Amino acid sequence: MKTKPTEQAVLPAGPVYYLQQGEPPPQEDDEINLLDLWRVLVDAKWLIAALTLISSAVAVYMALTTPAVFRADAILAPADQDPKGGMMSSLAGQFGGLASLAGLDLGRGGANKSEEIIAVATSRQFTEAYIKEKNLLPVLFGERWNKASGQWIGEKPPTMNDAYELFNKSIRKIVTDKKTGLTTLSIEWTDPKLAAEWANELVVRINANQKQEAIREAKQSIAYLERQLNETSNVEMRQIIYRVIETQTQRIMLANVRDQFAFKVIDPAVVPERKIKPKRALMGVLGFTIGVMLGIFAAFFRAFLHKQRALAEAR
């Protein structure tokens, strides 16, 4: 007796779903269609054009109204403060202990000395003294200064701290090239003549400051050494003290005859002819690009809102 073959159920192609009673079949996720995206952009073409035009117009307005900024550079090199064939360095090895007691630092390296000079030049005390001497507050904050009345506009005039922050962060820059050892002092300002003038004046002021400080330190050291000379009877020690006093005396004489005491001016600052900012063409391109991106975002966001509204109404 032949058995009847068992019938097999034919399963549909594709993923198999196990549904509970009363549960609707799942819907397939919507696939991103490039044609649909293109239609969204086409439908919102006027919105994209409007945002692009507005952004470009704002960028052009800012580019045309932003004051031009010029940069004047002074190229400097560390001045040789020991032209006597390394006399100070040799004395450091012989009389280092006595020099330390006298407050001398005979073995200071040129790189460390340059860093110290730059730190002094960018200090608050040095900067504020220059701003006060030149009466630069009305110049630095010209938009808040009434030239006709000679008074500040508004209830709160700018302070010296405001001037220091502006000058030290946005106007003056001092950078040293570690490979060449050259230092560049830069001034960025809206008036090219003032930029060059301030750069050269600051170099002169740095040299004068370091010159006066060197003379002051040398005189203090000589006064101390002379007291030690009166208190000792040791012949060898007295000879050492005489040598150090001689060195400090020569340092004072050297400082008095040299104007470029801390830095030698390799290339003084000249009046710049070309501005460094704003980059008007770049600002225009950037404004156009931002406008297009905002327009595309707004188009897709609007399409998303329309879709959510349609789904809500369908329910």
CSV table of C-alpha atoms in Angstrom, one decimal:
chain,number,residue,atom,x,y,z
A,1,MET,CA,0.0,0.0,0.0
A,2,LYS,CA,1.5,3.3,-1.1
A,3,THR,CA,1.6,6.1,1.4
A,4,LYS,CA,0.6,9.5,0.3
A,5,PRO,CA,3.5,11.9,0.4
A,6,THR,CA,3.3,14.6,3.1
A,7,GLU,CA,2.5,18.0,1.7
A,8,GLN,CA,5.1,20.7,2.6
A,9,ALA,CA,4.1,24.3,3.3
A,10,VAL,CA,5.7,26.8,0.9
A,11,LEU,CA,7.2,29.7,2.8
A,12,PRO,CA,7.2,33.1,1.3
A,13,ALA,CA,10.5,34.6,0.3
A,14,GLY,CA,12.0,37.2,2.5
A,15,PRO,CA,12.2,37.6,6.3
A,16,VAL,CA,9.8,35.5,8.4
A,17,TYR,CA,7.7,37.3,11.0
A,18,TYR,CA,6.0,35.6,13.9
A,19,LEU,CA,3.0,37.6,14.7
A,20,GLN,CA,0.8,37.5,17.8
A,21,GLN,CA,-2.9,37.5,17.4
A,22,GLY,CA,-4.2,40.9,16.5
A,23,GLU,CA,-0.7,42.4,15.8
A,24,PRO,CA,-0.5,44.2,12.4
A,25,PRO,CA,2.4,43.2,10.1
A,26,PRO,CA,5.4,45.5,10.4
A,27,GLN,CA,6.0,48.1,7.7
A,28,GLU,CA,9.3,48.3,5.9
A,29,ASP,CA,11.6,51.2,6.7
A,30,ASP,CA,11.5,54.0,4.1
A,31,GLU,CA,14.6,54.0,2.0
A,32,ILE,CA,16.5,57.3,1.3
A,33,ASN,CA,15.7,58.2,-2.3
A,34,LEU,CA,18.1,60.7,-3.9
A,35,LEU,CA,15.3,61.8,-6.2
A,36,ASP,CA,13.2,62.7,-3.2
A,37,LEU,CA,16.0,64.6,-1.7
A,38,TRP,CA,16.4,66.5,-4.9
A,39,ARG,CA,12.7,67.3,-5.0
A,40,VAL,CA,12.9,68.7,-1.5
A,41,LEU,CA,15.7,71.0,-2.5
A,42,VAL,CA,13.9,72.1,-5.7
A,43,ASP,CA,10.7,72.8,-3.7
A,44,ALA,CA,12.7,75.0,-1.3
A,45,LYS,CA,14.8,76.7,-4.0
A,46,TRP,CA,13.5,80.2,-3.1
A,47,LEU,CA,14.1,79.6,0.6
A,48,ILE,CA,17.7,78.5,-0.1
A,49,ALA,CA,18.2,81.4,-2.4
A,50,ALA,CA,16.9,83.9,0.1
A,51,LEU,CA,19.1,82.6,3.0
A,52,THR,CA,22.1,82.5,0.7
A,53,LEU,CA,21.5,86.1,-0.4
A,54,ILE,CA,21.0,87.3,3.2
A,55,SER,CA,24.1,85.6,4.5
A,56,SER,CA,26.2,86.9,1.6
A,57,ALA,CA,24.9,90.4,2.1
A,58,VAL,CA,25.8,90.3,5.8
A,59,ALA,CA,29.3,89.0,5.0
A,60,VAL,CA,29.9,91.7,2.4
A,61,TYR,CA,28.6,94.4,4.8
A,62,MET,CA,31.0,93.2,7.5
A,63,ALA,CA,33.9,93.0,5.1
A,64,LEU,CA,33.3,96.6,3.9
A,65,THR,CA,32.7,98.1,7.3
A,66,THR,CA,35.4,96.3,9.3
A,67,PRO,CA,38.4,98.6,9.6
A,68,ALA,CA,41.5,97.4,7.8
A,69,VAL,CA,44.3,96.3,10.1
A,70,PHE,CA,48.0,96.7,9.2
A,71,ARG,CA,51.0,95.0,10.7
A,72,ALA,CA,54.5,96.5,11.2
A,73,ASP,CA,57.4,94.2,12.1
A,74,ALA,CA,60.7,95.0,13.7
A,75,ILE,CA,63.3,92.2,13.4
A,76,LEU,CA,65.7,92.0,16.4
A,77,ALA,CA,68.7,90.0,17.4
A,78,PRO,CA,70.1,89.6,21.0
A,79,ALA,CA,72.8,92.2,21.6
A,80,ASP,CA,76.2,90.9,22.8
A,81,GLN,CA,76.4,92.2,26.3
A,82,ASP,CA,79.9,90.7,26.9
A,83,PRO,CA,82.1,91.7,23.9
A,84,LYS,CA,85.3,91.3,25.9
A,85,GLY,CA,85.9,87.7,24.7
A,86,GLY,CA,83.7,86.0,27.2
A,87,MET,CA,85.0,87.9,30.3
A,88,MET,CA,81.8,87.5,32.2
A,89,SER,CA,81.6,83.8,31.5
A,90,SER,CA,85.2,83.2,32.6
A,91,LEU,CA,84.7,85.2,35.8
A,92,ALA,CA,81.7,83.0,36.5
A,93,GLY,CA,83.9,79.9,36.8
A,94,GLN,CA,86.5,81.7,39.0
A,95,PHE,CA,84.3,83.8,41.3
A,96,GLY,CA,80.9,82.2,41.0
A,97,GLY,CA,80.4,82.0,44.8
A,98,LEU,CA,81.4,85.7,45.4
A,99,ALA,CA,79.3,86.8,42.4
A,100,SER,CA,76.2,85.0,43.8
A,101,LEU,CA,76.7,86.8,47.1
A,102,ALA,CA,76.9,90.1,45.3
A,103,GLY,CA,73.7,89.4,43.4
A,104,LEU,CA,75.4,88.8,40.1
A,105,ASP,CA,74.6,86.2,37.5
A,106,LEU,CA,77.7,86.0,35.4
A,107,GLY,CA,76.9,82.8,33.7
A,108,ARG,CA,73.4,83.7,32.3
A,109,GLY,CA,72.9,82.3,28.8
A,110,GLY,CA,71.8,84.4,25.8
A,111,ALA,CA,68.6,82.4,25.2
A,112,ASN,CA,67.5,82.7,28.8
A,113,LYS,CA,68.3,86.4,28.9
A,114,SER,CA,66.2,87.0,25.7
A,115,GLU,CA,63.3,85.2,27.3
A,116,GLU,CA,63.6,87.3,30.4
A,117,ILE,CA,63.7,90.5,28.3
A,118,ILE,CA,60.6,89.5,26.4
A,119,ALA,CA,58.8,88.7,29.7
A,120,VAL,CA,59.7,92.2,30.9
A,121,ALA,CA,58.5,93.8,27.6
A,122,THR,CA,55.2,92.1,27.8
A,123,SER,CA,54.7,92.7,31.5
A,124,ARG,CA,51.8,94.8,32.8
A,125,GLN,CA,54.1,97.3,34.4
A,126,PHE,CA,56.1,97.9,31.2
A,127,THR,CA,53.0,98.1,29.0
A,128,GLU,CA,50.9,100.3,31.2
A,129,ALA,CA,53.8,102.7,31.6
A,130,TYR,CA,54.1,103.0,27.8
A,131,ILE,CA,50.3,103.5,27.4
A,132,LYS,CA,50.3,106.3,30.1
A,133,GLU,CA,53.3,108.0,28.6
A,134,LYS,CA,51.9,108.1,25.1
A,135,ASN,CA,48.3,108.8,26.4
A,136,LEU,CA,47.0,105.9,24.2
A,137,LEU,CA,43.6,105.3,25.9
A,138,PRO,CA,41.7,107.7,23.5
A,139,VAL,CA,43.5,106.1,20.6
A,140,LEU,CA,43.0,102.5,21.6
A,141,PHE,CA,39.3,103.1,22.4
A,142,GLY,CA,38.6,105.7,19.7
A,143,GLU,CA,35.0,104.6,19.2
A,144,ARG,CA,34.3,105.5,22.8
A,145,TRP,CA,36.1,108.8,22.8
A,146,ASN,CA,34.4,112.1,21.9
A,147,LYS,CA,37.2,114.3,20.3
A,148,ALA,CA,35.0,117.4,20.3
A,149,SER,CA,34.3,117.4,24.0
A,150,GLY,CA,37.4,115.5,25.1
A,151,GLN,CA,35.3,113.1,27.2
A,152,TRP,CA,34.4,109.4,27.2
A,153,ILE,CA,31.1,108.3,25.7
A,154,GLY,CA,29.0,106.4,28.2
A,155,GLU,CA,29.0,106.1,32.0
A,156,LYS,CA,32.0,103.7,32.3
A,157,PRO,CA,35.2,104.8,30.6
A,158,PRO,CA,37.8,102.2,29.7
A,159,THR,CA,40.4,101.4,32.4
A,160,MET,CA,44.1,100.9,32.2
A,161,ASN,CA,43.5,97.2,32.7
A,162,ASP,CA,41.2,97.2,29.5
A,163,ALA,CA,44.0,98.9,27.6
A,164,TYR,CA,46.6,96.4,28.8
A,165,GLU,CA,44.4,93.4,27.8
A,166,LEU,CA,43.8,94.9,24.4
A,167,PHE,CA,47.4,95.9,23.7
A,168,ASN,CA,48.9,92.6,25.0
A,169,LYS,CA,46.5,90.2,23.3
A,170,SER,CA,45.4,91.9,20.1
A,171,ILE,CA,48.0,94.6,19.1
A,172,ARG,CA,51.5,93.6,20.2
A,173,LYS,CA,53.1,90.2,19.5
A,174,ILE,CA,56.7,89.2,20.2
A,175,VAL,CA,57.9,85.9,18.7
A,176,THR,CA,61.4,84.4,18.8
A,177,ASP,CA,62.6,82.0,16.1
A,178,LYS,CA,64.4,79.2,18.0
A,179,LYS,CA,66.4,78.2,14.9
A,180,THR,CA,67.8,81.7,14.0
A,181,GLY,CA,67.5,83.3,17.4
A,182,LEU,CA,65.9,86.4,15.8
A,183,THR,CA,63.0,88.0,17.6
A,184,THR,CA,60.1,89.7,15.7
A,185,LEU,CA,58.1,92.5,17.5
A,186,SER,CA,54.9,93.1,15.6
A,187,ILE,CA,52.2,95.7,16.0
A,188,GLU,CA,48.8,95.3,14.4
A,189,TRP,CA,46.7,98.4,14.2
A,190,THR,CA,44.3,100.2,11.9
A,191,ASP,CA,46.7,103.1,11.3
A,192,PRO,CA,49.8,101.9,9.5
A,193,LYS,CA,51.9,104.9,10.5
A,194,LEU,CA,51.1,104.4,14.2
A,195,ALA,CA,51.8,100.6,13.9
A,196,ALA,CA,55.3,101.3,12.7
A,197,GLU,CA,55.8,104.1,15.2
A,198,TRP,CA,54.8,102.0,18.2
A,199,ALA,CA,56.9,99.0,17.1
A,200,ASN,CA,60.1,101.1,16.8
A,201,GLU,CA,59.3,103.0,20.0
A,202,LEU,CA,58.8,99.8,22.0
A,203,VAL,CA,62.2,98.5,20.8
A,204,VAL,CA,63.8,101.7,22.0
A,205,ARG,CA,62.0,101.5,25.3
A,206,ILE,CA,63.0,97.8,25.8
A,207,ASN,CA,66.7,98.7,25.3
A,208,ALA,CA,66.4,101.7,27.6
A,209,ASN,CA,64.7,99.7,30.3
A,210,GLN,CA,67.3,96.9,30.2
A,211,LYS,CA,70.2,99.4,30.0
A,212,GLN,CA,68.9,101.2,33.2
A,213,GLU,CA,68.4,97.9,34.9
A,214,ALA,CA,71.9,96.7,34.1
A,215,ILE,CA,73.4,99.9,35.4
A,216,ARG,CA,71.3,99.8,38.6
A,217,GLU,CA,72.3,96.1,39.2
A,218,ALA,CA,76.0,96.9,38.5
A,219,LYS,CA,76.0,99.8,40.9
A,220,GLN,CA,74.4,97.8,43.7
A,221,SER,CA,76.9,95.0,43.1
A,222,ILE,CA,79.9,97.4,43.3
A,223,ALA,CA,78.5,98.9,46.5
A,224,TYR,CA,78.3,95.4,48.0
A,225,LEU,CA,81.8,94.4,46.8
A,226,GLU,CA,83.3,97.6,48.2
A,227,ARG,CA,81.8,96.8,51.6
A,228,GLN,CA,83.3,93.3,51.4
A,229,LEU,CA,86.6,94.8,50.4
A,230,ASN,CA,86.8,96.9,53.6
A,231,GLU,CA,85.9,93.9,55.7
A,232,THR,CA,88.6,91.5,54.4
A,233,SER,CA,92.4,91.5,54.7
A,234,ASN,CA,93.0,88.4,52.6
A,235,VAL,CA,95.2,89.5,49.7
A,236,GLU,CA,93.8,86.8,47.3
A,237,MET,CA,90.2,87.6,48.2
A,238,ARG,CA,90.8,91.4,47.7
A,239,GLN,CA,92.3,90.7,44.3
A,240,ILE,CA,89.2,88.7,43.3
A,241,ILE,CA,86.9,91.5,44.6
A,242,TYR,CA,88.9,94.0,42.6
A,243,ARG,CA,88.5,91.9,39.4
A,244,VAL,CA,84.7,91.7,39.9
A,245,ILE,CA,84.4,95.4,40.6
A,246,GLU,CA,86.4,96.1,37.4
A,247,THR,CA,84.1,93.9,35.5
A,248,GLN,CA,81.0,95.6,36.8
A,249,THR,CA,82.5,99.0,36.1
A,250,GLN,CA,83.1,98.0,32.5
A,251,ARG,CA,79.6,96.9,32.3
A,252,ILE,CA,78.3,100.3,33.4
A,253,MET,CA,80.6,102.0,30.9
A,254,LEU,CA,79.4,99.6,28.1
A,255,ALA,CA,75.7,100.3,29.0
A,256,ASN,CA,76.3,104.1,28.9
A,257,VAL,CA,77.7,104.0,25.4
A,258,ARG,CA,75.3,101.5,23.8
A,259,ASP,CA,71.8,102.4,22.9
A,260,GLN,CA,70.9,99.0,21.6
A,261,PHE,CA,71.7,97.3,24.8
A,262,ALA,CA,69.3,94.4,24.9
A,263,PHE,CA,68.4,93.9,21.2
A,264,LYS,CA,70.1,95.0,18.0
A,265,VAL,CA,67.7,96.2,15.3
A,266,ILE,CA,68.3,94.1,12.2
A,267,ASP,CA,65.3,95.5,10.3
A,268,PRO,CA,63.3,98.4,11.8
A,269,ALA,CA,59.6,98.6,11.4
A,270,VAL,CA,58.4,100.5,8.3
A,271,VAL,CA,54.9,101.8,7.4
A,272,PRO,CA,53.1,98.8,6.0
A,273,GLU,CA,51.3,99.3,2.6
A,274,ARG,CA,49.1,96.2,2.6
A,275,LYS,CA,46.5,95.3,5.2
A,276,ILE,CA,46.5,91.8,6.8
A,277,LYS,CA,42.8,91.8,7.6
A,278,PRO,CA,39.9,91.6,6.9
A,279,LYS,CA,40.1,89.2,4.0
A,280,ARG,CA,37.2,90.6,2.2
A,281,ALA,CA,37.1,88.0,-0.7
A,282,LEU,CA,37.4,85.2,1.8
A,283,MET,CA,34.6,86.7,4.0
A,284,GLY,CA,32.3,86.9,0.9
A,285,VAL,CA,32.9,83.3,-0.1
A,286,LEU,CA,32.4,82.2,3.5
A,287,GLY,CA,29.2,84.1,3.8
A,288,PHE,CA,27.9,82.5,0.5
A,289,THR,CA,28.9,79.0,1.7
A,290,ILE,CA,27.2,79.5,5.1
A,291,GLY,CA,24.1,80.7,3.4
A,292,VAL,CA,23.8,77.7,1.1
A,293,MET,CA,24.3,75.3,4.1
A,294,LEU,CA,21.7,77.1,6.1
A,295,GLY,CA,19.3,77.0,3.2
A,296,ILE,CA,19.7,73.2,2.7
A,297,PHE,CA,19.3,72.6,6.4
A,298,ALA,CA,16.1,74.8,6.5
A,299,ALA,CA,14.8,72.9,3.4
A,300,PHE,CA,15.1,69.5,5.0
A,301,PHE,CA,13.9,70.7,8.3
A,302,ARG,CA,10.8,72.1,6.7
A,303,ALA,CA,10.2,68.8,4.8
A,304,PHE,CA,10.5,66.9,8.1
A,305,LEU,CA,7.9,69.1,9.7
A,306,HIS,CA,5.5,68.7,6.8
A,307,LYS,CA,5.9,64.9,7.0
A,308,GLN,CA,5.3,64.8,10.7
A,309,ARG,CA,2.2,66.9,10.3
A,310,ALA,CA,0.9,64.6,7.6
A,311,LEU,CA,1.4,61.6,9.8
A,312,ALA,CA,-0.3,63.3,12.7
A,313,GLU,CA,-3.4,64.1,10.5
A,314,ALA,CA,-3.5,60.5,9.1
A,315,ARG,CA,-3.9,59.1,12.6
